[in-house]
Tab-separated table of C-alpha atoms in Angstrom:
chain	number	residue	atom	x	y	z
X	1	MET	CA	-0.087	-0.218	-0.091
X	2	THR	CA	2.794	2.330	0.776
X	3	ARG	CA	4.465	1.534	-2.623
X	4	THR	CA	1.102	2.644	-4.344
X	5	ARG	CA	0.451	5.696	-2.585
X	6	LEU	CA	3.837	6.875	-3.044
X	7	LEU	CA	3.230	6.057	-6.778
X	8	ALA	CA	0.236	7.839	-6.822
X	9	ALA	CA	1.766	10.771	-5.179
X	10	LEU	CA	4.647	11.327	-7.644
X	11	VAL	CA	2.009	11.344	-10.518
X	12	MET	CA	-0.319	13.540	-9.141
X	13	ALA	CA	2.179	16.178	-7.101
X	14	PRO	CA	3.607	17.376	-10.155
X	15	LEU	CA	0.194	18.052	-12.035
X	16	ALA	CA	-1.024	20.400	-9.057
X	17	ILE	CA	2.079	22.243	-8.550
X	18	ALA	CA	2.456	22.658	-12.201
X	19	ALA	CA	-1.687	23.741	-12.495
X	20	ILE	CA	-1.060	25.853	-9.403
X	21	LEU	CA	2.282	27.852	-10.347
X	22	LEU	CA	1.294	28.076	-14.213
X	23	LEU	CA	-2.035	28.561	-14.662
X	24	PRO	CA	-3.840	32.090	-14.053
X	25	THR	CA	-5.876	32.391	-11.629
X	26	PRO	CA	-9.394	32.139	-13.595
X	27	TRP	CA	-8.045	28.731	-14.876
X	28	MET	CA	-7.135	27.618	-11.358
X	29	MET	CA	-10.621	28.499	-10.066
X	30	ALA	CA	-11.984	26.631	-13.437
X	31	LEU	CA	-9.912	23.503	-12.225
X	32	ALA	CA	-10.242	23.485	-8.816
X	33	ALA	CA	-14.220	24.211	-9.235
X	34	VAL	CA	-13.698	20.464	-10.867
X	35	LEU	CA	-11.908	19.086	-8.326
X	36	PHE	CA	-14.092	20.298	-5.736
X	37	LEU	CA	-16.948	19.670	-7.367
X	38	ALA	CA	-16.300	16.101	-7.769
X	39	GLY	CA	-14.914	15.710	-4.402
X	40	LEU	CA	-18.307	16.950	-3.493
X	41	TRP	CA	-20.199	14.449	-5.391
X	42	GLU	CA	-18.277	11.848	-3.602
X	43	TRP	CA	-19.807	13.517	-0.253
X	44	PHE	CA	-22.982	13.034	-1.293
X	45	ASP	CA	-22.462	9.479	-1.154
X	46	LEU	CA	-21.706	9.642	1.934
X	47	ALA	CA	-24.424	11.716	2.774
X	48	GLU	CA	-26.580	8.667	1.723
X	49	ILE	CA	-27.773	10.347	-1.692
X	50	GLU	CA	-28.550	7.699	-3.849
X	51	ASP	CA	-30.257	9.520	-6.683
X	52	THR	CA	-28.125	10.480	-9.301
X	53	LEU	CA	-30.894	13.187	-10.314
X	54	ALA	CA	-31.223	14.548	-6.869
X	55	ARG	CA	-27.123	14.201	-6.992
X	56	THR	CA	-26.760	16.194	-10.083
X	57	VAL	CA	-29.524	18.384	-9.054
X	58	LEU	CA	-27.942	19.567	-5.521
X	59	LEU	CA	-24.225	19.248	-7.654
X	60	VAL	CA	-25.408	21.951	-10.339
X	61	ALA	CA	-26.819	24.304	-7.208
X	62	ASN	CA	-23.601	24.315	-5.451
X	63	LEU	CA	-21.984	25.149	-9.073
X	64	ALA	CA	-24.310	28.492	-9.643
X	65	LEU	CA	-23.446	29.491	-6.130
X	66	MET	CA	-19.485	29.321	-7.530
X	67	VAL	CA	-21.021	30.743	-10.720
X	68	ALA	CA	-23.145	33.370	-8.335
X	69	ILE	CA	-20.217	34.700	-6.078
X	70	VAL	CA	-18.053	35.052	-9.057
X	71	TRP	CA	-20.651	36.912	-11.242
X	72	ALA	CA	-21.683	39.156	-8.167
X	73	SER	CA	-17.797	40.158	-7.974
X	74	ARG	CA	-17.288	42.092	-11.085
X	75	ALA	CA	-16.161	45.680	-10.743
X	76	SER	CA	-15.351	48.705	-12.920
X	77	ASN	CA	-11.345	47.602	-12.760
X	78	GLY	CA	-12.027	44.107	-12.651
X	79	TYR	CA	-13.553	42.168	-9.556
X	80	THR	CA	-13.335	42.779	-5.757
X	81	MET	CA	-13.016	39.476	-3.514
X	82	VAL	CA	-15.388	40.689	-0.538
X	83	LEU	CA	-17.815	37.796	-1.423
X	84	PHE	CA	-14.811	35.338	-0.993
X	85	GLN	CA	-13.490	36.651	1.669
X	86	LEU	CA	-16.841	36.717	3.288
X	87	ALA	CA	-17.209	33.070	1.907
X	88	VAL	CA	-13.648	32.340	3.472
X	89	VAL	CA	-15.033	33.311	7.078
X	90	ALA	CA	-17.780	31.468	7.050
X	91	GLY	CA	-15.766	28.335	6.249
X	92	VAL	CA	-13.949	28.859	9.663
X	93	VAL	CA	-16.894	29.360	11.353
X	94	TRP	CA	-18.177	26.231	9.877
X	95	TRP	CA	-14.784	24.264	10.949
X	96	LEU	CA	-15.175	25.687	14.273
X	97	LEU	CA	-18.872	23.907	14.761
X	98	ALA	CA	-17.192	20.899	13.127
X	99	LEU	CA	-15.016	20.428	15.504
X	100	ILE	CA	-18.375	20.445	18.257
X	101	TRP	CA	-19.783	17.708	15.708
X	102	LEU	CA	-16.880	15.292	16.247
X	103	GLY	CA	-17.586	15.312	19.719
X	104	ARG	CA	-21.144	14.249	19.399
X	105	TYR	CA	-20.467	11.257	17.099
X	106	GLU	CA	-24.141	10.006	17.228
X	107	PHE	CA	-25.472	13.783	15.591
X	108	ALA	CA	-26.900	13.188	12.061
X	109	SER	CA	-25.897	9.595	12.163
X	110	ASP	CA	-29.262	8.270	11.592
X	111	HIS	CA	-30.708	8.941	8.237
X	112	ALA	CA	-34.466	8.432	9.304
X	113	THR	CA	-34.326	11.977	10.246
X	114	HIS	CA	-32.502	14.916	8.743
X	115	ALA	CA	-29.017	13.751	8.926
X	116	ARG	CA	-28.461	14.699	5.240
X	117	VAL	CA	-29.882	18.009	5.529
X	118	PHE	CA	-26.903	18.948	7.867
X	119	LYS	CA	-24.283	16.833	5.912
X	120	LEU	CA	-25.308	18.579	2.755
X	121	ALA	CA	-25.407	21.851	4.232
X	122	ALA	CA	-21.882	20.549	5.606
X	123	GLY	CA	-20.464	19.931	2.059
X	124	ALA	CA	-21.484	23.080	1.027
X	125	LEU	CA	-19.772	25.087	3.971
X	126	SER	CA	-16.534	22.652	3.334
X	127	VAL	CA	-16.454	23.065	-0.566
X	128	ILE	CA	-17.475	26.837	-1.029
X	129	PRO	CA	-15.461	28.461	0.911
X	130	ALA	CA	-12.042	26.529	0.485
X	131	TRP	CA	-12.675	27.334	-3.200
X	132	CYS	CA	-12.905	31.216	-2.662
X	133	ALA	CA	-9.806	30.629	-0.033
X	134	LEU	CA	-7.864	29.305	-2.939
X	135	ALA	CA	-9.130	31.916	-5.492
X	136	TRP	CA	-8.098	34.835	-3.008
X	137	ILE	CA	-4.653	33.272	-2.174
X	138	HIS	CA	-3.905	32.464	-5.709
X	139	VAL	CA	-4.770	36.054	-7.216
X	140	ALA	CA	-2.853	37.778	-4.092
X	141	GLU	CA	-0.184	40.212	-5.216
X	142	PRO	CA	2.736	39.433	-5.096
X	143	ASN	CA	3.572	35.862	-5.735
X	144	GLY	CA	-0.217	34.529	-4.990
X	145	HIS	CA	0.571	31.321	-6.827
X	146	ARG	CA	3.421	30.831	-4.757
X	147	TRP	CA	0.945	31.397	-1.159
X	148	LEU	CA	-1.362	29.166	-2.149
X	149	LEU	CA	1.578	26.280	-3.384
X	150	THR	CA	2.711	27.093	0.435
X	151	ALA	CA	-1.132	26.200	1.882
X	152	LEU	CA	-0.934	23.165	0.102
X	153	ALA	CA	2.254	22.161	0.749
X	154	ILE	CA	1.766	22.688	4.386
X	155	VAL	CA	-1.645	20.133	4.123
X	156	TRP	CA	0.518	17.156	1.989
X	157	ALA	CA	3.517	17.426	4.623
X	158	ALA	CA	1.437	17.005	6.914
X	159	ASP	CA	-0.757	14.494	6.141
X	160	SER	CA	2.859	12.295	5.172
X	161	GLY	CA	4.349	13.515	7.868
X	162	ALA	CA	1.089	12.185	10.098
X	163	TYR	CA	1.323	8.694	8.193
X	164	PHE	CA	4.737	8.315	8.645
X	165	ALA	CA	4.810	9.158	12.169
X	166	GLY	CA	1.908	7.344	13.107
X	167	ARG	CA	3.442	4.210	11.689
X	168	LYS	CA	6.814	4.649	13.015
X	169	LEU	CA	6.190	5.842	16.424
X	170	GLY	CA	2.912	5.417	17.058
X	171	GLY	CA	1.889	4.275	20.585
X	172	ARG	CA	5.532	4.597	21.534
X	173	ILE	CA	5.276	8.372	22.870
X	174	PHE	CA	1.979	8.767	23.952
X	175	GLY	CA	1.128	5.254	25.722
X	176	GLY	CA	-0.839	3.861	22.734
X	177	ARG	CA	-3.644	6.915	23.317
X	178	LYS	CA	-5.695	7.393	20.037
X	179	LEU	CA	-6.257	10.649	18.831
X	180	ALA	CA	-10.186	10.056	18.428
X	181	PRO	CA	-10.733	6.072	18.385
X	182	ARG	CA	-14.002	5.933	17.925
X	183	ILE	CA	-13.997	8.124	14.351
X	184	SER	CA	-10.649	6.886	13.292
X	185	PRO	CA	-8.949	3.966	15.344
X	186	ASN	CA	-5.781	4.086	13.564
X	187	LYS	CA	-5.126	8.015	14.220
X	188	THR	CA	-2.075	8.146	17.136
X	189	PHE	CA	-1.138	11.803	19.170
X	190	GLU	CA	2.482	10.413	17.364
X	191	GLY	CA	1.125	10.624	14.187
X	192	LEU	CA	-0.352	14.555	15.029
X	193	ALA	CA	2.549	15.618	16.343
X	194	GLY	CA	4.588	14.486	13.565
X	195	GLY	CA	2.475	16.109	11.028
X	196	VAL	CA	2.110	19.184	12.821
X	197	VAL	CA	6.362	19.418	12.177
X	198	ALA	CA	6.675	18.476	8.727
X	199	GLY	CA	3.709	21.029	8.324
X	200	VAL	CA	5.172	23.899	10.238
X	201	VAL	CA	8.716	23.210	8.832
X	202	VAL	CA	7.433	22.396	5.176
X	203	GLY	CA	5.419	26.000	5.690
X	204	ILE	CA	8.078	28.194	6.632
X	205	VAL	CA	10.904	26.859	3.754
X	206	PHE	CA	7.726	27.433	1.290
X	207	ALA	CA	7.018	30.951	2.527
X	208	LEU	CA	10.402	32.108	2.203
X	209	ILE	CA	10.244	30.234	-1.257
X	210	ALA	CA	7.205	32.440	-1.490
X	211	GLY	CA	9.026	35.511	-0.609
X	212	ALA	CA	8.231	36.135	2.842
X	213	ALA	CA	10.886	38.196	5.085
X	214	PRO	CA	12.495	36.498	8.025
X	215	ALA	CA	10.457	38.644	10.962
X	216	GLN	CA	6.853	37.612	8.922
X	217	LEU	CA	8.108	33.803	10.038
X	218	PRO	CA	6.754	33.365	13.445
X	219	ALA	CA	3.337	34.604	11.771
X	220	VAL	CA	3.785	32.057	9.132
X	221	ALA	CA	4.571	29.256	11.702
X	222	LEU	CA	1.652	30.242	13.462
X	223	VAL	CA	-0.586	30.586	10.756
X	224	ALA	CA	1.446	26.859	9.375
X	225	LEU	CA	-0.049	25.357	12.530
X	226	ALA	CA	-3.418	26.483	12.390
X	227	ALA	CA	-3.700	25.310	9.157
X	228	VAL	CA	-2.431	21.817	10.091
X	229	LEU	CA	-4.870	21.249	13.016
X	230	PHE	CA	-7.728	22.473	10.845
X	231	SER	CA	-6.829	19.944	8.040
X	232	VAL	CA	-6.915	17.056	10.820
X	233	VAL	CA	-10.555	18.289	11.319
X	234	GLY	CA	-10.871	18.071	7.977
X	235	ASP	CA	-9.722	14.774	7.957
X	236	LEU	CA	-11.761	13.682	10.948
X	237	PHE	CA	-15.360	14.860	9.612
X	238	GLU	CA	-14.241	12.989	6.627
X	239	SER	CA	-13.800	10.137	8.974
X	240	LEU	CA	-16.913	10.585	10.830
X	241	LEU	CA	-18.832	10.563	7.470
X	242	LYS	CA	-17.464	7.376	6.574
X	243	ARG	CA	-18.234	5.890	9.686
X	244	HIS	CA	-21.796	6.933	9.546
X	245	ALA	CA	-22.312	5.823	5.924
X	246	GLY	CA	-20.017	2.057	7.064
X	247	VAL	CA	-17.092	2.944	4.416
X	248	LYS	CA	-13.740	2.525	4.254
X	249	ASP	CA	-13.070	5.250	1.624
X	250	SER	CA	-15.089	7.690	-0.113
X	251	GLY	CA	-14.325	6.312	-3.783
X	252	HIS	CA	-11.708	4.056	-5.382
X	253	LEU	CA	-10.542	7.014	-7.952
X	254	ILE	CA	-6.457	7.375	-6.718
X	255	PRO	CA	-4.989	4.050	-6.223
X	256	GLY	CA	-3.749	3.951	-2.533
X	257	HIS	CA	-5.467	7.324	-1.623
X	258	GLY	CA	-9.147	6.183	-2.033
X	259	GLY	CA	-11.234	8.803	-3.112
X	260	LEU	CA	-11.111	12.542	-4.378
X	261	LEU	CA	-12.688	13.779	-1.172
X	262	ASP	CA	-9.970	11.119	0.628
X	263	ARG	CA	-7.124	13.732	-0.867
X	264	LEU	CA	-9.281	16.953	-0.197
X	265	ASP	CA	-11.033	17.030	2.943
X	266	GLY	CA	-7.753	17.976	4.987
X	267	VAL	CA	-7.462	20.927	2.184
X	268	LEU	CA	-10.890	22.237	2.593
X	269	ALA	CA	-10.782	22.957	6.337
X	270	ALA	CA	-7.065	24.184	6.220
X	271	LEU	CA	-7.065	26.620	2.784
X	272	PRO	CA	-10.067	28.833	4.503
X	273	VAL	CA	-7.509	29.330	7.632
X	274	PHE	CA	-4.773	29.860	5.942
X	275	ALA	CA	-5.888	32.549	3.757
X	276	LEU	CA	-7.538	34.099	6.792
X	277	GLY	CA	-4.424	33.832	8.682
X	278	LYS	CA	-2.569	35.062	5.723
X	279	ALA	CA	-4.801	38.483	5.365
X	280	VAL	CA	-4.908	39.311	9.457
X	281	LEU	CA	-0.870	38.202	10.167
X	282	GLY	CA	-0.198	40.879	6.830
X	283	PHE	CA	2.190	38.271	5.508
């Protein structure tokens, strides 16, 4: 599994990096919309929306909201990012609420009730703010494309750091304590620590490449830490959905990685936090 996982990553990573660095922002937004909406399609499956027509209507509704945000952001001198920024703030608030949801495992687990409504709302609140955050970061001057790569590299490094630290050190430092045993039994505090260290270190290195001044690195490290922790929340929330649905992966699109949503869950939570933190702390 590790070999397959690495080979898939070696194929995907160069393509993702090339798209981030070379595509103009409108094309990057369009590509991200396709990927995020594909992940949302898998989310509908976890919410047990089985009717294809219903899922298509829901997907089109989310696409329409993205288009509406772009259309309403037109200004006489180009575009304003106000609606994108408001969506990012809404996304950060949502992921704080998701953290509370994680502590109440049974909430919305019975699909005989209104569970689907909550999970569909959660899908929109996860995908659209993350897409808006991606656009806000990428379009910013100077070096917005490099800052977007920094944000994503933090999540990728944290995911890899957690995976390998968990495999090598799991149970050896924190006495076998699990991070969230009912939601994701394989996640350990050793893995969390490895992910935090990897994410923050990579964030600092990539921030220097993006043009951050040495005096800004403490702020970068703080935002990178927050992004890593929120990416864990995103990962755990998807695991919660999978537990409720009784499945191991959101799909089988990517060898060794599962579905597309399995690769996007941490990104969806981390991007709004990184974008907001970058704006507030001014780097």
